[in-house]
Coordinates of C-alpha atoms and ligand atoms in Angstrom, one line a residue:
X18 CA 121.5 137.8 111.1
X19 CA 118.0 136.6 112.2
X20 CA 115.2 134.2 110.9
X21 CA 111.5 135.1 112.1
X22 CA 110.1 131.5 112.2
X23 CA 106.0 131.3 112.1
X24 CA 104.1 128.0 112.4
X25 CA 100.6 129.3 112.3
X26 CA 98.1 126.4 113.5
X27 CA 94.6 126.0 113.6
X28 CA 94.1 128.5 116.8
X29 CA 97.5 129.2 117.5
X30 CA 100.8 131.1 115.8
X31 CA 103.8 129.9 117.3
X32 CA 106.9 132.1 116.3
X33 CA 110.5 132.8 117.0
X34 CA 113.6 134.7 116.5
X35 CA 116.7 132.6 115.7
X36 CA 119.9 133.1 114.5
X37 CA 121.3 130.1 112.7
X38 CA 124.5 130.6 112.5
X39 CA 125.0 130.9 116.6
X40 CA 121.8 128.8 117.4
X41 CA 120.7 131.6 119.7
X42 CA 117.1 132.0 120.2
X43 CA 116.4 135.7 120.9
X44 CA 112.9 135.3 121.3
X45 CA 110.3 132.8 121.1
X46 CA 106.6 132.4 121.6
X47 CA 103.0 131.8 121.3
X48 CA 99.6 133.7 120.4
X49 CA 96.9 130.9 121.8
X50 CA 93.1 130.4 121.9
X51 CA 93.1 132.7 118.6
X52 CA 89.3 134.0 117.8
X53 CA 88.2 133.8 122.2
X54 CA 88.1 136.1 124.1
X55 CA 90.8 134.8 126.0
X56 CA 93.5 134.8 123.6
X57 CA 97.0 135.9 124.5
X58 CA 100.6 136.6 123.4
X59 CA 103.3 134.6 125.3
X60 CA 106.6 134.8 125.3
X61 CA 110.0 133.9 126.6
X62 CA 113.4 136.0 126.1
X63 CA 116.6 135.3 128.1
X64 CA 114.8 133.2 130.3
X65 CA 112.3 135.9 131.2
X66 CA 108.5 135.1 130.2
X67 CA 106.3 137.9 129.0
X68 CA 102.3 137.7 128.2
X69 CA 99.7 140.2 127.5
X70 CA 95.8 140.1 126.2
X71 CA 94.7 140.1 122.6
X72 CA 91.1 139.8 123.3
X73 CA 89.4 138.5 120.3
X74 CA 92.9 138.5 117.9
X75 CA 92.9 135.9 115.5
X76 CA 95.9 135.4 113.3
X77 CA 96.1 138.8 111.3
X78 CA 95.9 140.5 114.8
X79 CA 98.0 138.2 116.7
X80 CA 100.8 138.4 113.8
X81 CA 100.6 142.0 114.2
X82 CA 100.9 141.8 118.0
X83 CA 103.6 139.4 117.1
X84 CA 105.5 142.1 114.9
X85 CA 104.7 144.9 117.3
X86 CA 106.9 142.6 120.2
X87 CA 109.7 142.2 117.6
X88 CA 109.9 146.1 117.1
X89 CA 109.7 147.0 120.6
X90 CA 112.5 144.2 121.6
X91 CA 114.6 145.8 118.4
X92 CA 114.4 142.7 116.7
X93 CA 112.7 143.6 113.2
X94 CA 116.1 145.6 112.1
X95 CA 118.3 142.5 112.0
X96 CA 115.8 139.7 110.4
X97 CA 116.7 138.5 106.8
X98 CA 113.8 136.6 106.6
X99 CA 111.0 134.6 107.6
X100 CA 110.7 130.8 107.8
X101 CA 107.5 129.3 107.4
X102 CA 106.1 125.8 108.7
X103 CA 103.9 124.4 105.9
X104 CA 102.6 120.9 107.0
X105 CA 101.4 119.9 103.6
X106 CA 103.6 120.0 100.0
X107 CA 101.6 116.9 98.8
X108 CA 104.2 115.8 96.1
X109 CA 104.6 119.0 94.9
X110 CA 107.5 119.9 97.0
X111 CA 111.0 118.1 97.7
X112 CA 112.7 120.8 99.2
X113 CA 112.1 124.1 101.2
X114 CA 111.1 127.2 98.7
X115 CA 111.2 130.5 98.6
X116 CA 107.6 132.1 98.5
X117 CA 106.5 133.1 95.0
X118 CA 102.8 133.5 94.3
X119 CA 103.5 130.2 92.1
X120 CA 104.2 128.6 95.3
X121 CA 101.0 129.7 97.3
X122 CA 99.2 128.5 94.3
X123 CA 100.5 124.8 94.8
X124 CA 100.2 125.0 98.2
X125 CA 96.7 125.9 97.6
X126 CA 96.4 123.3 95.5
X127 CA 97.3 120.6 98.2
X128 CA 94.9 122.2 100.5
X129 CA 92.9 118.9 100.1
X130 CA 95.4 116.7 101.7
X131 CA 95.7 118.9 104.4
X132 CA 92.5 120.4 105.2
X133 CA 93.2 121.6 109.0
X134 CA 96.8 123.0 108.6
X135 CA 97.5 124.7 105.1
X136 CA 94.7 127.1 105.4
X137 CA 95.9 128.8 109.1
X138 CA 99.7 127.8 107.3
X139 CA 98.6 130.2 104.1
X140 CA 97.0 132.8 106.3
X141 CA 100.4 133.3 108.5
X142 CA 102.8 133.8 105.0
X143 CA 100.0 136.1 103.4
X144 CA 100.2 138.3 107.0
X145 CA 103.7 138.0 107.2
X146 CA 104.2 139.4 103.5
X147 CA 101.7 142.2 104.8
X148 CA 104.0 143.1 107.8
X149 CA 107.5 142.4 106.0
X150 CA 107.1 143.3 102.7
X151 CA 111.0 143.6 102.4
X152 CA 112.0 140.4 104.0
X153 CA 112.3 137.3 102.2
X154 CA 109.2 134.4 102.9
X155 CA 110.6 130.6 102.5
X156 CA 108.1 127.8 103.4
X157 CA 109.3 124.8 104.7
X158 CA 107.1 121.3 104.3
X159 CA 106.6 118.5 106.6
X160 CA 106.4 116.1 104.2
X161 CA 109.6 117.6 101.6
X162 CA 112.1 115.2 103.3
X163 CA 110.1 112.1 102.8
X164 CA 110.2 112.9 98.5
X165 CA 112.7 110.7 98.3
X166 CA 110.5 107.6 99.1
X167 CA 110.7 104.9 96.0
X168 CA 107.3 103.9 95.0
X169 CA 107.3 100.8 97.1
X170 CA 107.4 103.2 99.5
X171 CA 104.9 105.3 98.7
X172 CA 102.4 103.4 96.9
X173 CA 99.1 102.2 98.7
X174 CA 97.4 98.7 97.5
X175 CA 94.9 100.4 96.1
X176 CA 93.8 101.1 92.5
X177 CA 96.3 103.0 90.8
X178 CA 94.3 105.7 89.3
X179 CA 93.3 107.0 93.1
X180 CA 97.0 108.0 93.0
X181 CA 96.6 109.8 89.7
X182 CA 93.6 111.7 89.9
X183 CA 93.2 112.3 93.8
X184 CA 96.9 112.1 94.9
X185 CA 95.9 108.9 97.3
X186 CA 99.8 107.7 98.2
X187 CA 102.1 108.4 101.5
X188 CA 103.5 111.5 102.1
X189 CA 104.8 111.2 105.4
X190 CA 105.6 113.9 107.8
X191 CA 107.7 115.5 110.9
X192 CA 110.0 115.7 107.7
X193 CA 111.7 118.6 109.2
X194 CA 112.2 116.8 112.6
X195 CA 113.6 113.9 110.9
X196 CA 116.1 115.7 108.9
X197 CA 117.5 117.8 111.8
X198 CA 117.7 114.7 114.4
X199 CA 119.2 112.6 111.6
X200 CA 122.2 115.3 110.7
X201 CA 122.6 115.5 114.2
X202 CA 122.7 112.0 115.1
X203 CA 125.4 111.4 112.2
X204 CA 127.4 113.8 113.8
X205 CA 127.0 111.8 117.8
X206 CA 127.6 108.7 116.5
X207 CA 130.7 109.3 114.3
X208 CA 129.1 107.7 111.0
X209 CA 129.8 108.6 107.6
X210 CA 128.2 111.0 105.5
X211 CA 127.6 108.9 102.9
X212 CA 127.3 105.4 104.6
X213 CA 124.8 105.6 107.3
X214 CA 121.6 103.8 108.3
X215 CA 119.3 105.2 110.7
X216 CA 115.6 104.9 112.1
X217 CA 114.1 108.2 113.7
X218 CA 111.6 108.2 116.4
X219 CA 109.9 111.4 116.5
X220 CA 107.7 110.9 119.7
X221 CA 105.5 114.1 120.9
X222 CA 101.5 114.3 120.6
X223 CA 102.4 113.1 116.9
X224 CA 104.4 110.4 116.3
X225 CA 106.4 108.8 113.3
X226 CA 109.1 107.1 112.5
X227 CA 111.7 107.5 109.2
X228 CA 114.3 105.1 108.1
X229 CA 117.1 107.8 106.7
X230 CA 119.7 106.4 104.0
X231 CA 122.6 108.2 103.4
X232 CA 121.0 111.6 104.1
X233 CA 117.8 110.9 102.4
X234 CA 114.1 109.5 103.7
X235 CA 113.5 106.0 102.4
X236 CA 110.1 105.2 104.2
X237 CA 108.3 106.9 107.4
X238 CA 105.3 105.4 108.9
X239 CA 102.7 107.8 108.7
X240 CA 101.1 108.0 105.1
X241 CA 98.5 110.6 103.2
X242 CA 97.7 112.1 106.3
X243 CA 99.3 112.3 109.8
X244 CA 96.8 109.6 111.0
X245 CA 98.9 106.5 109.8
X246 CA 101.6 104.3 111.3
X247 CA 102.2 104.1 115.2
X248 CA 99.8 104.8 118.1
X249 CA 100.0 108.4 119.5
X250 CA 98.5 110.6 122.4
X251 CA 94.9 111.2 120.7
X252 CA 95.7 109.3 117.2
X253 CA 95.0 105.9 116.5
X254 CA 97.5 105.1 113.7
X255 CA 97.4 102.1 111.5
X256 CA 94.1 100.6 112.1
X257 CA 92.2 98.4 109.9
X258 CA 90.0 100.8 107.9
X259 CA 86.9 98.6 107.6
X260 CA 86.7 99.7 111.4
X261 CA 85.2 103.3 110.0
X262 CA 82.2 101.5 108.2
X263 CA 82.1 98.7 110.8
X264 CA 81.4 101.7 113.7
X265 CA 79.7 103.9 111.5
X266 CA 77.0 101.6 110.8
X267 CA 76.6 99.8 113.7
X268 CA 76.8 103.5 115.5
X269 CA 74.5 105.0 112.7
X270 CA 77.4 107.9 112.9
X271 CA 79.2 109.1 109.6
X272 CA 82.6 108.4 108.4
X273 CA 83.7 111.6 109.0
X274 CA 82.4 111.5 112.7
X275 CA 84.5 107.3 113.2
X276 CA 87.9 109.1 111.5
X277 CA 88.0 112.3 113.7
X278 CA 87.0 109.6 116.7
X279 CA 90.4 108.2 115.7
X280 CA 92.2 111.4 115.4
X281 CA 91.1 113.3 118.3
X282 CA 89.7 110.4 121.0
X283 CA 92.1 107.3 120.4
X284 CA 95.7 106.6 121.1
X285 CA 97.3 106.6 124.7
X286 CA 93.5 108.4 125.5
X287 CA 91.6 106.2 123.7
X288 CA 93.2 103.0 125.3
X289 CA 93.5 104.4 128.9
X290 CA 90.4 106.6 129.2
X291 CA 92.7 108.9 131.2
X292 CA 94.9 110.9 129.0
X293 CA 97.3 111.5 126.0
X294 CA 100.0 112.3 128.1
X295 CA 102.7 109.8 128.4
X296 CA 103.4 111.4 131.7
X297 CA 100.3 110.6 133.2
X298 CA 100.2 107.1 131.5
X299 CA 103.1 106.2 133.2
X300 CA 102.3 107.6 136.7
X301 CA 99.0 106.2 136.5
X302 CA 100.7 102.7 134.8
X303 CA 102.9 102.7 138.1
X304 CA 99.8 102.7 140.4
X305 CA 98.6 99.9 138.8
X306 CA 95.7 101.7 136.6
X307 CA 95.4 98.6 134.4
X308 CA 94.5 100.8 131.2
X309 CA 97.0 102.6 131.5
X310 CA 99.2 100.0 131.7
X311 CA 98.0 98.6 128.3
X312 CA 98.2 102.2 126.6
X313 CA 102.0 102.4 127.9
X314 CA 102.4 98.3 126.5
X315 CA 100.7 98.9 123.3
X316 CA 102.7 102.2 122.2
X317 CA 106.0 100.5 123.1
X318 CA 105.0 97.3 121.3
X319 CA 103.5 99.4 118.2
X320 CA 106.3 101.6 118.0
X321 CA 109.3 98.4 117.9
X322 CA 107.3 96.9 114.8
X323 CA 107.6 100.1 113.1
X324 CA 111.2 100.4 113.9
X325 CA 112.2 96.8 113.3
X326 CA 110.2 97.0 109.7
X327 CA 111.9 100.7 108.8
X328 CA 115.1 98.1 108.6
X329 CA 113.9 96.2 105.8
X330 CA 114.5 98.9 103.4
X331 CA 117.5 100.0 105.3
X332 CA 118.6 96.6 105.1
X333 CA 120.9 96.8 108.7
X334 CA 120.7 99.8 110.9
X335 CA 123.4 101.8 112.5
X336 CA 121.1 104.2 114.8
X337 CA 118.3 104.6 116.4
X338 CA 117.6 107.7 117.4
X339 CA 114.9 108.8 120.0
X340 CA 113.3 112.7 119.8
X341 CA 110.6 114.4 120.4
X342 CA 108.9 115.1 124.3
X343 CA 108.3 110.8 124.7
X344 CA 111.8 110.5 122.7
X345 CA 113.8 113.2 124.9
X346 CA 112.1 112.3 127.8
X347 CA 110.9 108.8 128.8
X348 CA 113.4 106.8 130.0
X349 CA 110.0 103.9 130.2
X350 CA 109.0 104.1 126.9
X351 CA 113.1 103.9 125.0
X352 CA 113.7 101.3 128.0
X353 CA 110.4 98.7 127.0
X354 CA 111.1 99.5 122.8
X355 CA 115.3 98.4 122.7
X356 CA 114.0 95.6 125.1
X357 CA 111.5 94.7 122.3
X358 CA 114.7 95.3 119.6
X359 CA 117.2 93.1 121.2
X360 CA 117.2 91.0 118.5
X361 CA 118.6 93.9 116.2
X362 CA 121.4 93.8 118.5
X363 CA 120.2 96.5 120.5
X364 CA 121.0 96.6 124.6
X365 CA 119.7 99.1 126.7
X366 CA 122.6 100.9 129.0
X367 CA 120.3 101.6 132.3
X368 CA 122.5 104.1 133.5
X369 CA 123.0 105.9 130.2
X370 CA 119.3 106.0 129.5
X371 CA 118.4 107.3 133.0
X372 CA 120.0 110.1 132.1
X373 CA 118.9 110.2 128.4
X374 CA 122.6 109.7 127.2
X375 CA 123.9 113.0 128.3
X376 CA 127.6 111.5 128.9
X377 CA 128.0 109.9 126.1
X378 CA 126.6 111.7 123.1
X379 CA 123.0 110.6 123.7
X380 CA 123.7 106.9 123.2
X381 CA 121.6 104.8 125.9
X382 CA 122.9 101.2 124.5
X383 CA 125.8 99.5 125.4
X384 CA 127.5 98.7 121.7
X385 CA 128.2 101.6 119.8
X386 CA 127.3 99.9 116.4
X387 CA 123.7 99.7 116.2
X388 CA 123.1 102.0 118.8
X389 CA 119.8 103.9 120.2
X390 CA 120.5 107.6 120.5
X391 CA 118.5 110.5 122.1
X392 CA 119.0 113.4 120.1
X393 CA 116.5 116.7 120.9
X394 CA 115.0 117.8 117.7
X395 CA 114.6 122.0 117.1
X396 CA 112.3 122.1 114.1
X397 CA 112.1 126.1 114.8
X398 CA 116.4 126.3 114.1
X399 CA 116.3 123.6 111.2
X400 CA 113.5 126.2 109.5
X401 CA 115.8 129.6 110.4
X402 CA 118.9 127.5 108.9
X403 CA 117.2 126.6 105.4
X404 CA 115.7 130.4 105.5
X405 CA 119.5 131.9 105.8
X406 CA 120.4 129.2 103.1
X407 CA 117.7 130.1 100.8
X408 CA 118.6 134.2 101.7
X409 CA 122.4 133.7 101.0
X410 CA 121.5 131.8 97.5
X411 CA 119.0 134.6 96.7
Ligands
LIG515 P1 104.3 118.2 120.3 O1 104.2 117.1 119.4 O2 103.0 118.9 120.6 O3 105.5 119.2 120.1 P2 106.0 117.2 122.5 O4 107.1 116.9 121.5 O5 106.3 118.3 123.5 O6 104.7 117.6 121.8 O7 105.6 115.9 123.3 C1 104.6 115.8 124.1 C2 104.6 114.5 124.8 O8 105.9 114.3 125.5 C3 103.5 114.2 125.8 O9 103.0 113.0 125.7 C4 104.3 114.3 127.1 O10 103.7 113.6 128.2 C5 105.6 113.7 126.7 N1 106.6 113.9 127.7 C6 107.2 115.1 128.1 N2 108.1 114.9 129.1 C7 108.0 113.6 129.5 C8 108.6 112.8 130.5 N3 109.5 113.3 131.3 N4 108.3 111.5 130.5 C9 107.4 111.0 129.7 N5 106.8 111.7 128.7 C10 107.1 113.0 128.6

């Protein structure tokens, strides 16, 4: 029993085969640099890695290669269905859905909010109906786990009717990521089910934070787009916003020219004037580049406010729990943000964060209760799992 999962991006489709039920990954892969020349099909099974050319594919063709690959590796026989990453479900969504041409429609509809990812999102689920007409199509939202946010939650300072008539409130996202870690984490950590408080980290090129109650999203950090809340590799986060008109004019640029400036050329690049990788920032940080010393300060510092504010609607906190590529993997960055949260009762255990918790159920702290956890998220297996969910119900 297999799940085809398919996050189609911008230039890329990343897919793989997954069984939830073993947690095997049969296959898994990408189709990169979509509409070049250059683009390719790359793949990893059993360790082995595979490529080959698709000169000029973009995603019909590369979904095609795709389901090609699947056939020749025997694959297609034993899928039930396909899981699809939709980044955003505006309000419209509070859980994962089985695809209905009602649900395009809404997605569609939130095509708006998300101008860069639901179009490539939409194109992969109408090419994957093309190429398995018989298999079931479930999309799966960023921002569906963070629909349980109360309206203090949710609501920007703004007047009211921008929320009514152009849907200006906080969706958040990584919702997918958040859930997954978070079941997991209960599950390390021994809490209960119904009696848990926890703040999740996701750190890779994106970064946000959730504070989970019992199970469900009570806030996140980033808000109507993936641009809010903490600094990441190329994204600003929170900034004042009269910085757009205040650089716009005095650049004579437009705002749309200032906002993808903050998107694409701010963060740990923006700061350091070196890269958006926390690897280099911390190499270069340790030879003394003084920028990138400040990039590697600032997202530490950035990131503990977040964390320490998630706990006002969580009201104590039981776990936090580090993921993502900076979560998983930098011992610096969870070392400098417990330092900053030693007031929440939080001390870092050196030894167990060196080796990002591996002996003891990901915890890098010394007291069990609060905690700080690394826990690796697997967005690909949490989509295959609430595909198989939705196929058994169906
Ligand atoms: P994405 O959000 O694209 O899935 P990842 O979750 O893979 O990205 O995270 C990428 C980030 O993780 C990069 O900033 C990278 O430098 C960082 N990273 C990966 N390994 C390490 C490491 N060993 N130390 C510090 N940062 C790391």
């Amino acid at each position: 029993m297999n799940v085809l999962v398919l996050n189609c991006g911008s230039s890329s489709a990343k897919f793989a085969v997954i069984d939830p039920a073993s947690t095997r990954e049969e296959v898994s892969g990408i189709a990169q640099r979509l509409g070049s020349r250059d683009a390719t099909l790359d793949w990893k099974r059993n360790g082995t890695k595979g490529s080959r050319p698709i000169p000029g594919a973009g995603h019909e063709q590369a979904l095609r290669a795709v389901g090609d690959l699947l056939a020749e590796l025997g694959l297609v026989k034993e899928l039930i269905g396909v899981g699809h990453r939709v980044v955003h479900g505006g309000a419209r969504f509070s859980g994962s859905m089985a695809i209905t041409p009602e649900v395009i429609a809404k997605v569609e509809e939130c095509i708006p909010l998300g101008p860069l990812h639901n179009p490539p999102n939409l194109v992969g689920i109408r090419v994957a109906q093309e190429l398995f007409p018989a298999l079931l199509q479930v999309g799966v939202f960023d921002t569906a786990f963070h629909q349980t946010m109360p309206p203090v939650a949710y609501t920007y300072p703004v007047p009211h009717d921008w929320l009514d008539t152009l849907g200006v409130r906080r969706y958040g996202f990584h919702g997918t990521s958040h859930r997954f870690v978070a079941r997991q984490a209960l599950a390390l950590a021994g809490l209960p089910l119904g009696n848990h408080t926890l703040v999740t980290a996701h750190l890779g090129n994106g970064c946000s934070c959730a504070a989970v109650r019992n199970g469900k999203s009570v806030d996140t950090t980033m808000g109507l787009t993936p641009l809010e809340g903490v600094m990441m590799g190329t994204r600003s986060g929170s900034v004042d916003p009269a910085i757009i008109g205040h650089v716009a004019s005095a650049l004579n640029q437009s705002a749309a020219k200032i906002l993808d400036v903050l998107n694409k050329q701010s963060g740990l690049l923006g700061v350091s004037g070196l890269s958006n990788d926390m690897r280099t920032i911390e190499e270069a940080a340790s030879r003394g580049h003084e920028r990138a010393r400040l990039a590697f300060d600032l997202f530490c510092y950035v990131l503990a406010k977040s964390i320490a504010g998630l706990v006002v609607p969580l009201g104590r906190l039981d776990a936090l729990v580090f993921t993502g590529g900076i979560g998983e993997n930098s011992v610096a960055v969870r070392g400098r943000t417990v330092e900053h949260l030693g007031f929440l009762g939080l001390t870092i255990d050196p030894d167990a964060n060196a080796t990002h918790g591996r002996g003891q159920n990901g915890r890098i702290t010394k007291d069990v209760r609060p905690q700080a956890l690394v826990v690796p998220t697997n967005e690909e297996l949490m989509i295959a799992m609430d595909t198989a969910d939705i196929a058994q119900q169906a």
